[in-house]
Amino acid sequence: AQRVTQPEKLLSVFKGAPVELKCNYSYSGSPELFWYVQYSRQRLQLLLRHISRESIKGFTADLNKGETSFHLKKPFAQEEDSAMYYCAPPNDYKLSFGAGTTVTVRA
Amino acid sequence: DVKVTQSSRYLVKRTGEKVFLECVQDMDHENMFWYRQDPGLGLRLIYFSYDVKMKEKGDIPEGYSVSREKKERFSLILESASTNQTSMYLCASSLPTEAFFGQGTRLTVV
C-alpha cells in the first residue's frame, strides 16, 4: 500500500520564521504527492500537488526521491498559515492521508 | 464549483442507536470516501467506494458500514453507535488529481 508518514504532530513557529513540514513516503515508482490544508472552521482543501511544481501561498514542496520525502516549506511564516496540514499519496482510489501536522504561527 | 454536501453539521445520538451520515457530490466522481478526524490521530479512512454498489474497507472499518446505491450519494452507517465513535466525520469525492471534502459532521454519542 502507498503510505505517507508525517513525523511531527505539532509545529510552532514565530511569524516571519521559516517553516518546514515533513512528509516521507514508502513506495516505489514515480509518486504524485499532495499537500492538503484545513484552516479553522473551513473545509479540508488541496494546497498543492507535486506534479504542478507550483508555489501556493508562498509554500513549495520538493520531491526528494533519494530521501523519499516531500517536505512542505515556506520561508516566512504568516499568522494565517496556522492550520492543519496533511500529506497525501497518489489517489490510487484508496486515499489514505498522513496523520497531519498542526501548525501554529505565533506573533 | 465542486460541491460535496454532508447532510448534518452536528448530530447527537444515544448509545446503541443506528446512525446514518449522508454525503452527496454533484460532480459525477466515481471515488468517494468516509473519514473520521480526531485530535492527535489525524484523518483516518473508514471506507471508500470506487463505483456504485462497490465498497472497500479503509483503515478503521470496525463498527461501520456504508452504502452506495447511486453514484452521487455515499452513506456511512453506524449500526449501533458507541461513545468511542464520537468524532468529526468527513466525506470526500475525488478525481485522480484532487479530493474534495464536505464540511464535516460532528457526531456526539451519549
JSON list of C-alpha atoms in Angstrom, two decimals:
[
{"chain": "A", "resi": 1, "resn": "ALA", "atom": "CA", "xyz": [0.00, 0.00, 0.00]},
{"chain": "A", "resi": 2, "resn": "GLN", "atom": "CA", "xyz": [1.14, 3.51, -0.68]},
{"chain": "A", "resi": 3, "resn": "ARG", "atom": "CA", "xyz": [1.81, 5.25, 2.61]},
{"chain": "A", "resi": 4, "resn": "VAL", "atom": "CA", "xyz": [2.97, 8.60, 3.82]},
{"chain": "A", "resi": 5, "resn": "THR", "atom": "CA", "xyz": [4.29, 9.49, 7.24]},
{"chain": "A", "resi": 6, "resn": "GLN", "atom": "CA", "xyz": [4.23, 12.85, 8.95]},
{"chain": "A", "resi": 7, "resn": "PRO", "atom": "CA", "xyz": [6.52, 12.60, 11.98]},
{"chain": "A", "resi": 8, "resn": "GLU", "atom": "CA", "xyz": [5.50, 15.87, 13.63]},
{"chain": "A", "resi": 9, "resn": "LYS", "atom": "CA", "xyz": [2.04, 16.28, 15.09]},
{"chain": "A", "resi": 10, "resn": "LEU", "atom": "CA", "xyz": [2.60, 19.81, 16.29]},
{"chain": "A", "resi": 11, "resn": "LEU", "atom": "CA", "xyz": [4.76, 22.59, 14.95]},
{"chain": "A", "resi": 12, "resn": "SER", "atom": "CA", "xyz": [5.01, 26.06, 16.44]},
{"chain": "A", "resi": 13, "resn": "VAL", "atom": "CA", "xyz": [6.92, 28.88, 14.79]},
{"chain": "A", "resi": 14, "resn": "PHE", "atom": "CA", "xyz": [7.16, 32.63, 15.10]},
{"chain": "A", "resi": 15, "resn": "LYS", "atom": "CA", "xyz": [5.77, 34.92, 12.44]},
{"chain": "A", "resi": 16, "resn": "GLY", "atom": "CA", "xyz": [8.42, 35.60, 9.83]},
{"chain": "A", "resi": 17, "resn": "ALA", "atom": "CA", "xyz": [10.40, 32.46, 10.63]},
{"chain": "A", "resi": 18, "resn": "PRO", "atom": "CA", "xyz": [10.80, 29.61, 8.12]},
{"chain": "A", "resi": 19, "resn": "VAL", "atom": "CA", "xyz": [8.53, 26.62, 8.49]},
{"chain": "A", "resi": 20, "resn": "GLU", "atom": "CA", "xyz": [9.04, 23.08, 7.20]},
{"chain": "A", "resi": 21, "resn": "LEU", "atom": "CA", "xyz": [6.55, 20.26, 7.50]},
{"chain": "A", "resi": 22, "resn": "LYS", "atom": "CA", "xyz": [7.96, 16.82, 6.96]},
{"chain": "A", "resi": 23, "resn": "CYS", "atom": "CA", "xyz": [6.41, 14.07, 4.89]},
{"chain": "A", "resi": 24, "resn": "ASN", "atom": "CA", "xyz": [8.03, 10.77, 3.96]},
{"chain": "A", "resi": 25, "resn": "TYR", "atom": "CA", "xyz": [6.61, 8.19, 1.60]},
{"chain": "A", "resi": 26, "resn": "SER", "atom": "CA", "xyz": [7.18, 4.46, 1.42]},
{"chain": "A", "resi": 27, "resn": "TYR", "atom": "CA", "xyz": [6.52, 3.07, -2.00]},
{"chain": "A", "resi": 28, "resn": "SER", "atom": "CA", "xyz": [8.30, 2.67, -5.28]},
{"chain": "A", "resi": 29, "resn": "GLY", "atom": "CA", "xyz": [7.51, 4.17, -8.61]},
{"chain": "A", "resi": 30, "resn": "SER", "atom": "CA", "xyz": [7.06, 7.75, -9.53]},
{"chain": "A", "resi": 31, "resn": "PRO", "atom": "CA", "xyz": [4.99, 9.31, -6.77]},
{"chain": "A", "resi": 32, "resn": "GLU", "atom": "CA", "xyz": [2.46, 12.04, -7.33]},
{"chain": "A", "resi": 33, "resn": "LEU", "atom": "CA", "xyz": [2.13, 13.57, -3.89]},
{"chain": "A", "resi": 34, "resn": "PHE", "atom": "CA", "xyz": [-0.15, 16.22, -2.48]},
{"chain": "A", "resi": 35, "resn": "TRP", "atom": "CA", "xyz": [-0.44, 18.58, 0.46]},
{"chain": "A", "resi": 36, "resn": "TYR", "atom": "CA", "xyz": [-3.87, 19.45, 1.85]},
{"chain": "A", "resi": 37, "resn": "VAL", "atom": "CA", "xyz": [-4.69, 22.15, 4.38]},
{"chain": "A", "resi": 38, "resn": "GLN", "atom": "CA", "xyz": [-7.54, 22.75, 6.78]},
{"chain": "A", "resi": 39, "resn": "TYR", "atom": "CA", "xyz": [-7.91, 26.23, 8.22]},
{"chain": "A", "resi": 40, "resn": "SER", "atom": "CA", "xyz": [-10.04, 26.78, 11.31]},
{"chain": "A", "resi": 41, "resn": "ARG", "atom": "CA", "xyz": [-13.75, 26.28, 10.54]},
{"chain": "A", "resi": 42, "resn": "GLN", "atom": "CA", "xyz": [-13.06, 25.59, 6.88]},
{"chain": "A", "resi": 43, "resn": "ARG", "atom": "CA", "xyz": [-13.12, 22.50, 4.71]},
{"chain": "A", "resi": 44, "resn": "LEU", "atom": "CA", "xyz": [-10.06, 20.46, 4.05]},
{"chain": "A", "resi": 45, "resn": "GLN", "atom": "CA", "xyz": [-8.75, 21.56, 0.66]},
{"chain": "A", "resi": 46, "resn": "LEU", "atom": "CA", "xyz": [-5.89, 20.95, -1.71]},
{"chain": "A", "resi": 47, "resn": "LEU", "atom": "CA", "xyz": [-2.89, 23.19, -1.11]},
{"chain": "A", "resi": 48, "resn": "LEU", "atom": "CA", "xyz": [-0.53, 21.97, -3.77]},
{"chain": "A", "resi": 49, "resn": "ARG", "atom": "CA", "xyz": [0.39, 18.93, -5.82]},
{"chain": "A", "resi": 50, "resn": "HIS", "atom": "CA", "xyz": [3.84, 17.74, -6.74]},
{"chain": "A", "resi": 51, "resn": "ILE", "atom": "CA", "xyz": [3.18, 17.44, -10.44]},
{"chain": "A", "resi": 52, "resn": "SER", "atom": "CA", "xyz": [2.27, 21.10, -10.74]},
{"chain": "A", "resi": 53, "resn": "ARG", "atom": "CA", "xyz": [5.57, 22.28, -9.28]},
{"chain": "A", "resi": 54, "resn": "GLU", "atom": "CA", "xyz": [3.82, 25.43, -8.19]},
{"chain": "A", "resi": 55, "resn": "SER", "atom": "CA", "xyz": [4.08, 27.74, -5.22]},
{"chain": "A", "resi": 56, "resn": "ILE", "atom": "CA", "xyz": [0.82, 28.33, -3.40]},
{"chain": "A", "resi": 57, "resn": "LYS", "atom": "CA", "xyz": [0.51, 30.96, -0.67]},
{"chain": "A", "resi": 58, "resn": "GLY", "atom": "CA", "xyz": [4.31, 31.01, -0.55]},
{"chain": "A", "resi": 59, "resn": "PHE", "atom": "CA", "xyz": [4.55, 27.27, 0.09]},
{"chain": "A", "resi": 60, "resn": "THR", "atom": "CA", "xyz": [6.62, 24.90, -2.01]},
{"chain": "A", "resi": 61, "resn": "ALA", "atom": "CA", "xyz": [7.21, 21.18, -1.77]},
{"chain": "A", "resi": 62, "resn": "ASP", "atom": "CA", "xyz": [10.11, 19.36, -3.35]},
{"chain": "A", "resi": 63, "resn": "LEU", "atom": "CA", "xyz": [10.14, 15.69, -4.06]},
{"chain": "A", "resi": 64, "resn": "ASN", "atom": "CA", "xyz": [13.39, 14.07, -2.93]},
{"chain": "A", "resi": 65, "resn": "LYS", "atom": "CA", "xyz": [13.48, 10.54, -4.29]},
{"chain": "A", "resi": 66, "resn": "GLY", "atom": "CA", "xyz": [16.74, 9.74, -2.51]},
{"chain": "A", "resi": 67, "resn": "GLU", "atom": "CA", "xyz": [15.24, 10.53, 0.88]},
{"chain": "A", "resi": 68, "resn": "THR", "atom": "CA", "xyz": [11.70, 9.54, -0.18]},
{"chain": "A", "resi": 69, "resn": "SER", "atom": "CA", "xyz": [10.45, 12.85, 1.16]},
{"chain": "A", "resi": 70, "resn": "PHE", "atom": "CA", "xyz": [8.02, 15.57, 0.09]},
{"chain": "A", "resi": 71, "resn": "HIS", "atom": "CA", "xyz": [8.52, 18.26, 2.70]},
{"chain": "A", "resi": 72, "resn": "LEU", "atom": "CA", "xyz": [6.42, 21.42, 2.64]},
{"chain": "A", "resi": 73, "resn": "LYS", "atom": "CA", "xyz": [8.29, 24.67, 3.14]},
{"chain": "A", "resi": 74, "resn": "LYS", "atom": "CA", "xyz": [7.67, 28.36, 3.47]},
{"chain": "A", "resi": 75, "resn": "PRO", "atom": "CA", "xyz": [10.49, 30.84, 4.05]},
{"chain": "A", "resi": 76, "resn": "PHE", "atom": "CA", "xyz": [8.48, 33.35, 6.10]},
{"chain": "A", "resi": 77, "resn": "ALA", "atom": "CA", "xyz": [5.51, 32.04, 8.04]},
{"chain": "A", "resi": 78, "resn": "GLN", "atom": "CA", "xyz": [2.42, 34.22, 8.49]},
{"chain": "A", "resi": 79, "resn": "GLU", "atom": "CA", "xyz": [-0.25, 34.02, 11.17]},
{"chain": "A", "resi": 80, "resn": "GLU", "atom": "CA", "xyz": [-2.81, 32.97, 8.57]},
{"chain": "A", "resi": 81, "resn": "ASP", "atom": "CA", "xyz": [-0.72, 29.86, 7.91]},
{"chain": "A", "resi": 82, "resn": "SER", "atom": "CA", "xyz": [-1.89, 28.44, 11.24]},
{"chain": "A", "resi": 83, "resn": "ALA", "atom": "CA", "xyz": [-3.78, 25.32, 10.19]},
{"chain": "A", "resi": 84, "resn": "MET", "atom": "CA", "xyz": [-3.76, 21.56, 9.99]},
{"chain": "A", "resi": 85, "resn": "TYR", "atom": "CA", "xyz": [-1.69, 20.17, 7.12]},
{"chain": "A", "resi": 86, "resn": "TYR", "atom": "CA", "xyz": [-1.94, 16.71, 5.61]},
{"chain": "A", "resi": 87, "resn": "CYS", "atom": "CA", "xyz": [0.38, 14.99, 3.21]},
{"chain": "A", "resi": 88, "resn": "ALA", "atom": "CA", "xyz": [-1.32, 12.57, 0.80]},
{"chain": "A", "resi": 89, "resn": "PRO", "atom": "CA", "xyz": [-0.08, 9.89, -1.58]},
{"chain": "A", "resi": 90, "resn": "PRO", "atom": "CA", "xyz": [-1.33, 9.40, -5.13]},
{"chain": "A", "resi": 91, "resn": "ASN", "atom": "CA", "xyz": [-5.02, 8.73, -5.37]},
{"chain": "A", "resi": 92, "resn": "ASP", "atom": "CA", "xyz": [-4.94, 5.08, -6.39]},
{"chain": "A", "resi": 93, "resn": "TYR", "atom": "CA", "xyz": [-8.61, 5.02, -5.32]},
{"chain": "A", "resi": 94, "resn": "LYS", "atom": "CA", "xyz": [-7.65, 4.31, -1.70]},
{"chain": "A", "resi": 95, "resn": "LEU", "atom": "CA", "xyz": [-6.81, 7.76, -0.45]},
{"chain": "A", "resi": 96, "resn": "SER", "atom": "CA", "xyz": [-5.10, 7.49, 2.92]},
{"chain": "A", "resi": 97, "resn": "PHE", "atom": "CA", "xyz": [-3.60, 10.58, 4.46]},
{"chain": "A", "resi": 98, "resn": "GLY", "atom": "CA", "xyz": [-0.72, 11.10, 6.81]},
{"chain": "A", "resi": 99, "resn": "ALA", "atom": "CA", "xyz": [-1.53, 11.77, 10.46]},
{"chain": "A", "resi": 100, "resn": "GLY", "atom": "CA", "xyz": [-1.36, 15.51, 9.93]},
{"chain": "A", "resi": 101, "resn": "THR", "atom": "CA", "xyz": [0.67, 18.34, 11.40]},
{"chain": "A", "resi": 102, "resn": "THR", "atom": "CA", "xyz": [-0.91, 21.21, 13.30]},
{"chain": "A", "resi": 103, "resn": "VAL", "atom": "CA", "xyz": [0.97, 24.42, 12.65]},
{"chain": "A", "resi": 104, "resn": "THR", "atom": "CA", "xyz": [0.70, 27.39, 14.97]},
{"chain": "A", "resi": 105, "resn": "VAL", "atom": "CA", "xyz": [2.30, 30.64, 13.91]},
{"chain": "A", "resi": 106, "resn": "ARG", "atom": "CA", "xyz": [2.82, 32.99, 16.83]},
{"chain": "A", "resi": 107, "resn": "ALA", "atom": "CA", "xyz": [3.07, 36.74, 16.54]},
{"chain": "B", "resi": 1, "resn": "ASP", "atom": "CA", "xyz": [-17.55, 24.54, -8.32]},
{"chain": "B", "resi": 2, "resn": "VAL", "atom": "CA", "xyz": [-17.46, 21.03, -6.97]},
{"chain": "B", "resi": 3, "resn": "LYS", "atom": "CA", "xyz": [-19.77, 20.52, -4.08]},
{"chain": "B", "resi": 4, "resn": "VAL", "atom": "CA", "xyz": [-19.66, 17.79, -1.50]},
{"chain": "B", "resi": 5, "resn": "THR", "atom": "CA", "xyz": [-22.50, 18.16, 0.94]},
{"chain": "B", "resi": 6, "resn": "GLN", "atom": "CA", "xyz": [-22.95, 16.33, 4.21]},
{"chain": "B", "resi": 7, "resn": "SER", "atom": "CA", "xyz": [-26.48, 16.22, 5.49]},
{"chain": "B", "resi": 8, "resn": "SER", "atom": "CA", "xyz": [-25.78, 17.42, 9.03]},
{"chain": "B", "resi": 9, "resn": "ARG", "atom": "CA", "xyz": [-23.19, 19.66, 10.69]},
{"chain": "B", "resi": 10, "resn": "TYR", "atom": "CA", "xyz": [-23.94, 18.41, 14.18]},
{"chain": "B", "resi": 11, "resn": "LEU", "atom": "CA", "xyz": [-25.59, 15.25, 15.45]},
{"chain": "B", "resi": 12, "resn": "VAL", "atom": "CA", "xyz": [-26.20, 13.94, 18.94]},
{"chain": "B", "resi": 13, "resn": "LYS", "atom": "CA", "xyz": [-27.20, 10.29, 19.24]},
{"chain": "B", "resi": 14, "resn": "ARG", "atom": "CA", "xyz": [-27.65, 7.82, 22.04]},
{"chain": "B", "resi": 15, "resn": "THR", "atom": "CA", "xyz": [-25.54, 4.73, 22.59]},
{"chain": "B", "resi": 16, "resn": "GLY", "atom": "CA", "xyz": [-26.97, 1.81, 20.65]},
{"chain": "B", "resi": 17, "resn": "GLU", "atom": "CA", "xyz": [-28.80, 3.90, 18.07]},
{"chain": "B", "resi": 18, "resn": "LYS", "atom": "CA", "xyz": [-28.38, 3.26, 14.35]},
{"chain": "B", "resi": 19, "resn": "VAL", "atom": "CA", "xyz": [-26.92, 6.36, 12.77]},
{"chain": "B", "resi": 20, "resn": "PHE", "atom": "CA", "xyz": [-26.87, 7.40, 9.14]},
{"chain": "B", "resi": 21, "resn": "LEU", "atom": "CA", "xyz": [-24.46, 10.02, 7.82]},
{"chain": "B", "resi": 22, "resn": "GLU", "atom": "CA", "xyz": [-25.26, 11.13, 4.29]},
{"chain": "B", "resi": 23, "resn": "CYS", "atom": "CA", "xyz": [-22.94, 12.61, 1.69]},
{"chain": "B", "resi": 24, "resn": "VAL", "atom": "CA", "xyz": [-23.81, 13.87, -1.78]},
{"chain": "B", "resi": 25, "resn": "GLN", "atom": "CA", "xyz": [-21.49, 15.11, -4.52]},
{"chain": "B", "resi": 26, "resn": "ASP", "atom": "CA", "xyz": [-22.52, 16.87, -7.69]},
{"chain": "B", "resi": 27, "resn": "MET", "atom": "CA", "xyz": [-19.52, 16.30, -9.98]},
{"chain": "B", "resi": 28, "resn": "ASP", "atom": "CA", "xyz": [-20.07, 12.73, -11.13]},
{"chain": "B", "resi": 29, "resn": "HIS", "atom": "CA", "xyz": [-16.96, 11.49, -9.35]},
{"chain": "B", "resi": 30, "resn": "GLU", "atom": "CA", "xyz": [-16.50, 7.76, -9.17]},
{"chain": "B", "resi": 31, "resn": "ASN", "atom": "CA", "xyz": [-14.44, 7.72, -5.98]},
{"chain": "B", "resi": 32, "resn": "MET", "atom": "CA", "xyz": [-15.94, 8.61, -2.63]},
{"chain": "B", "resi": 33, "resn": "PHE", "atom": "CA", "xyz": [-14.56, 8.30, 0.89]},
{"chain": "B", "resi": 34, "resn": "TRP", "atom": "CA", "xyz": [-15.51, 8.49, 4.55]},
{"chain": "B", "resi": 35, "resn": "TYR", "atom": "CA", "xyz": [-13.01, 9.55, 7.19]},
{"chain": "B", "resi": 36, "resn": "ARG", "atom": "CA", "xyz": [-13.04, 10.34, 10.84]},
{"chain": "B", "resi": 37, "resn": "GLN", "atom": "CA", "xyz": [-10.89, 13.11, 12.22]},
{"chain": "B", "resi": 38, "resn": "ASP", "atom": "CA", "xyz": [-9.70, 13.03, 15.82]},
{"chain": "B", "resi": 39, "resn": "PRO", "atom": "CA", "xyz": [-7.19, 15.23, 17.66]},
{"chain": "B", "resi": 40, "resn": "GLY", "atom": "CA", "xyz": [-3.76, 13.69, 17.60]},
{"chain": "B", "resi": 41, "resn": "LEU", "atom": "CA", "xyz": [-4.84, 10.93, 15.22]},
{"chain": "B", "resi": 42, "resn": "GLY", "atom": "CA", "xyz": [-5.38, 12.94, 12.08]},
{"chain": "B", "resi": 43, "resn": "LEU", "atom": "CA", "xyz": [-7.60, 11.77, 9.25]},
{"chain": "B", "resi": 44, "resn": "ARG", "atom": "CA", "xyz": [-8.34, 8.06, 9.20]},
{"chain": "B", "resi": 45, "resn": "LEU", "atom": "CA", "xyz": [-10.03, 6.30, 6.32]},
{"chain": "B", "resi": 46, "resn": "ILE", "atom": "CA", "xyz": [-13.11, 4.28, 7.28]},
{"chain": "B", "resi": 47, "resn": "TYR", "atom": "CA", "xyz": [-14.49, 3.10, 3.93]},
{"chain": "B", "resi": 48, "resn": "PHE", "atom": "CA", "xyz": [-14.25, 4.06, 0.31]},
{"chain": "B", "resi": 49, "resn": "SER", "atom": "CA", "xyz": [-16.11, 3.34, -2.88]},
{"chain": "B", "resi": 50, "resn": "TYR", "atom": "CA", "xyz": [-14.90, 3.47, -6.47]},
{"chain": "B", "resi": 51, "resn": "ASP", "atom": "CA", "xyz": [-18.21, 2.76, -8.15]},
{"chain": "B", "resi": 52, "resn": "VAL", "atom": "CA", "xyz": [-21.88, 2.33, -7.48]},
{"chain": "B", "resi": 53, "resn": "LYS", "atom": "CA", "xyz": [-22.54, -0.62, -5.16]},
{"chain": "B", "resi": 54, "resn": "MET", "atom": "CA", "xyz": [-18.78, -1.12, -4.79]},
{"chain": "B", "resi": 55, "resn": "LYS", "atom": "CA", "xyz": [-17.17, -0.57, -1.40]},
{"chain": "B", "resi": 56, "resn": "GLU", "atom": "CA", "xyz": [-13.92, -1.38, 0.27]},
{"chain": "B", "resi": 57, "resn": "LYS", "atom": "CA", "xyz": [-12.71, -1.22, 3.84]},
{"chain": "B", "resi": 58, "resn": "GLY", "atom": "CA", "xyz": [-10.34, 1.51, 4.77]},
{"chain": "B", "resi": 59, "resn": "ASP", "atom": "CA", "xyz": [-8.01, 1.50, 7.75]},
{"chain": "B", "resi": 60, "resn": "ILE", "atom": "CA", "xyz": [-10.62, 1.56, 10.56]},
{"chain": "B", "resi": 61, "resn": "PRO", "atom": "CA", "xyz": [-13.86, -0.05, 9.30]},
{"chain": "B", "resi": 62, "resn": "GLU", "atom": "CA", "xyz": [-14.88, -1.76, 12.54]},
{"chain": "B", "resi": 63, "resn": "GLY", "atom": "CA", "xyz": [-18.28, -0.62, 13.76]},
{"chain": "B", "resi": 64, "resn": "TYR", "atom": "CA", "xyz": [-19.18, 0.99, 10.45]},
{"chain": "B", "resi": 65, "resn": "SER", "atom": "CA", "xyz": [-20.78, 0.06, 7.16]},
{"chain": "B", "resi": 66, "resn": "VAL", "atom": "CA", "xyz": [-21.52, 2.02, 4.00]},
{"chain": "B", "resi": 67, "resn": "SER", "atom": "CA", "xyz": [-23.98, 2.15, 1.17]},
{"chain": "B", "resi": 68, "resn": "ARG", "atom": "CA", "xyz": [-23.64, 3.47, -2.34]},
{"chain": "B", "resi": 69, "resn": "GLU", "atom": "CA", "xyz": [-26.80, 2.90, -4.32]},
{"chain": "B", "resi": 70, "resn": "LYS", "atom": "CA", "xyz": [-26.33, 5.93, -6.56]},
{"chain": "B", "resi": 71, "resn": "LYS", "atom": "CA", "xyz": [-23.16, 7.46, -7.88]},
{"chain": "B", "resi": 72, "resn": "GLU", "atom": "CA", "xyz": [-23.69, 10.80, -6.19]},
{"chain": "B", "resi": 73, "resn": "ARG", "atom": "CA", "xyz": [-24.55, 9.51, -2.72]},
{"chain": "B", "resi": 74, "resn": "PHE", "atom": "CA", "xyz": [-22.37, 7.70, -0.21]},
{"chain": "B", "resi": 75, "resn": "SER", "atom": "CA", "xyz": [-23.79, 6.88, 3.20]},
{"chain": "B", "resi": 76, "resn": "LEU", "atom": "CA", "xyz": [-21.95, 5.93, 6.35]},
{"chain": "B", "resi": 77, "resn": "ILE", "atom": "CA", "xyz": [-23.84, 3.75, 8.82]},
{"chain": "B", "resi": 78, "resn": "LEU", "atom": "CA", "xyz": [-23.11, 3.18, 12.47]},
{"chain": "B", "resi": 79, "resn": "GLU", "atom": "CA", "xyz": [-25.07, 0.03, 13.20]},
{"chain": "B", "resi": 80, "resn": "SER", "atom": "CA", "xyz": [-25.01, 0.53, 16.96]},
{"chain": "B", "resi": 81, "resn": "ALA", "atom": "CA", "xyz": [-23.44, 3.80, 17.99]},
{"chain": "B", "resi": 82, "resn": "SER", "atom": "CA", "xyz": [-20.93, 3.77, 20.81]},
{"chain": "B", "resi": 83, "resn": "THR", "atom": "CA", "xyz": [-19.27, 6.60, 22.71]},
{"chain": "B", "resi": 84, "resn": "ASN", "atom": "CA", "xyz": [-15.92, 5.88, 21.08]},
{"chain": "B", "resi": 85, "resn": "GLN", "atom": "CA", "xyz": [-17.47, 6.82, 17.76]},
{"chain": "B", "resi": 86, "resn": "THR", "atom": "CA", "xyz": [-17.85, 10.41, 18.91]},
{"chain": "B", "resi": 87, "resn": "SER", "atom": "CA", "xyz": [-15.83, 12.25, 16.29]},
{"chain": "B", "resi": 88, "resn": "MET", "atom": "CA", "xyz": [-15.76, 14.58, 13.31]},
{"chain": "B", "resi": 89, "resn": "TYR", "atom": "CA", "xyz": [-16.70, 12.69, 10.15]},
{"chain": "B", "resi": 90, "resn": "LEU", "atom": "CA", "xyz": [-15.57, 13.91, 6.74]},
{"chain": "B", "resi": 91, "resn": "CYS", "atom": "CA", "xyz": [-16.81, 12.78, 3.37]},
{"chain": "B", "resi": 92, "resn": "ALA", "atom": "CA", "xyz": [-14.86, 13.30, 0.16]},
{"chain": "B", "resi": 93, "resn": "SER", "atom": "CA", "xyz": [-15.13, 12.62, -3.52]},
{"chain": "B", "resi": 94, "resn": "SER", "atom": "CA", "xyz": [-12.20, 12.72, -5.86]},
{"chain": "B", "resi": 95, "resn": "LEU", "atom": "CA", "xyz": [-10.54, 12.85, -9.21]},
{"chain": "B", "resi": 96, "resn": "PRO", "atom": "CA", "xyz": [-7.03, 11.44, -9.55]},
{"chain": "B", "resi": 97, "resn": "THR", "atom": "CA", "xyz": [-5.69, 14.98, -9.24]},
{"chain": "B", "resi": 98, "resn": "GLU", "atom": "CA", "xyz": [-7.68, 16.26, -6.29]},
{"chain": "B", "resi": 99, "resn": "ALA", "atom": "CA", "xyz": [-10.04, 15.28, -3.50]},
{"chain": "B", "resi": 100, "resn": "PHE", "atom": "CA", "xyz": [-12.96, 17.49, -2.48]},
{"chain": "B", "resi": 101, "resn": "PHE", "atom": "CA", "xyz": [-14.29, 17.45, 1.04]},
{"chain": "B", "resi": 102, "resn": "GLY", "atom": "CA", "xyz": [-17.56, 18.09, 2.73]},
{"chain": "B", "resi": 103, "resn": "GLN", "atom": "CA", "xyz": [-17.90, 20.46, 5.64]},
{"chain": "B", "resi": 104, "resn": "GLY", "atom": "CA", "xyz": [-17.88, 17.65, 8.16]},
{"chain": "B", "resi": 105, "resn": "THR", "atom": "CA", "xyz": [-20.39, 16.19, 10.62]},
{"chain": "B", "resi": 106, "resn": "ARG", "atom": "CA", "xyz": [-19.58, 16.41, 14.29]},
{"chain": "B", "resi": 107, "resn": "LEU", "atom": "CA", "xyz": [-21.19, 13.37, 15.87]},
{"chain": "B", "resi": 108, "resn": "THR", "atom": "CA", "xyz": [-21.56, 13.06, 19.61]},
{"chain": "B", "resi": 109, "resn": "VAL", "atom": "CA", "xyz": [-22.70, 9.74, 21.05]},
{"chain": "B", "resi": 110, "resn": "VAL", "atom": "CA", "xyz": [-24.02, 9.98, 24.59]}
]
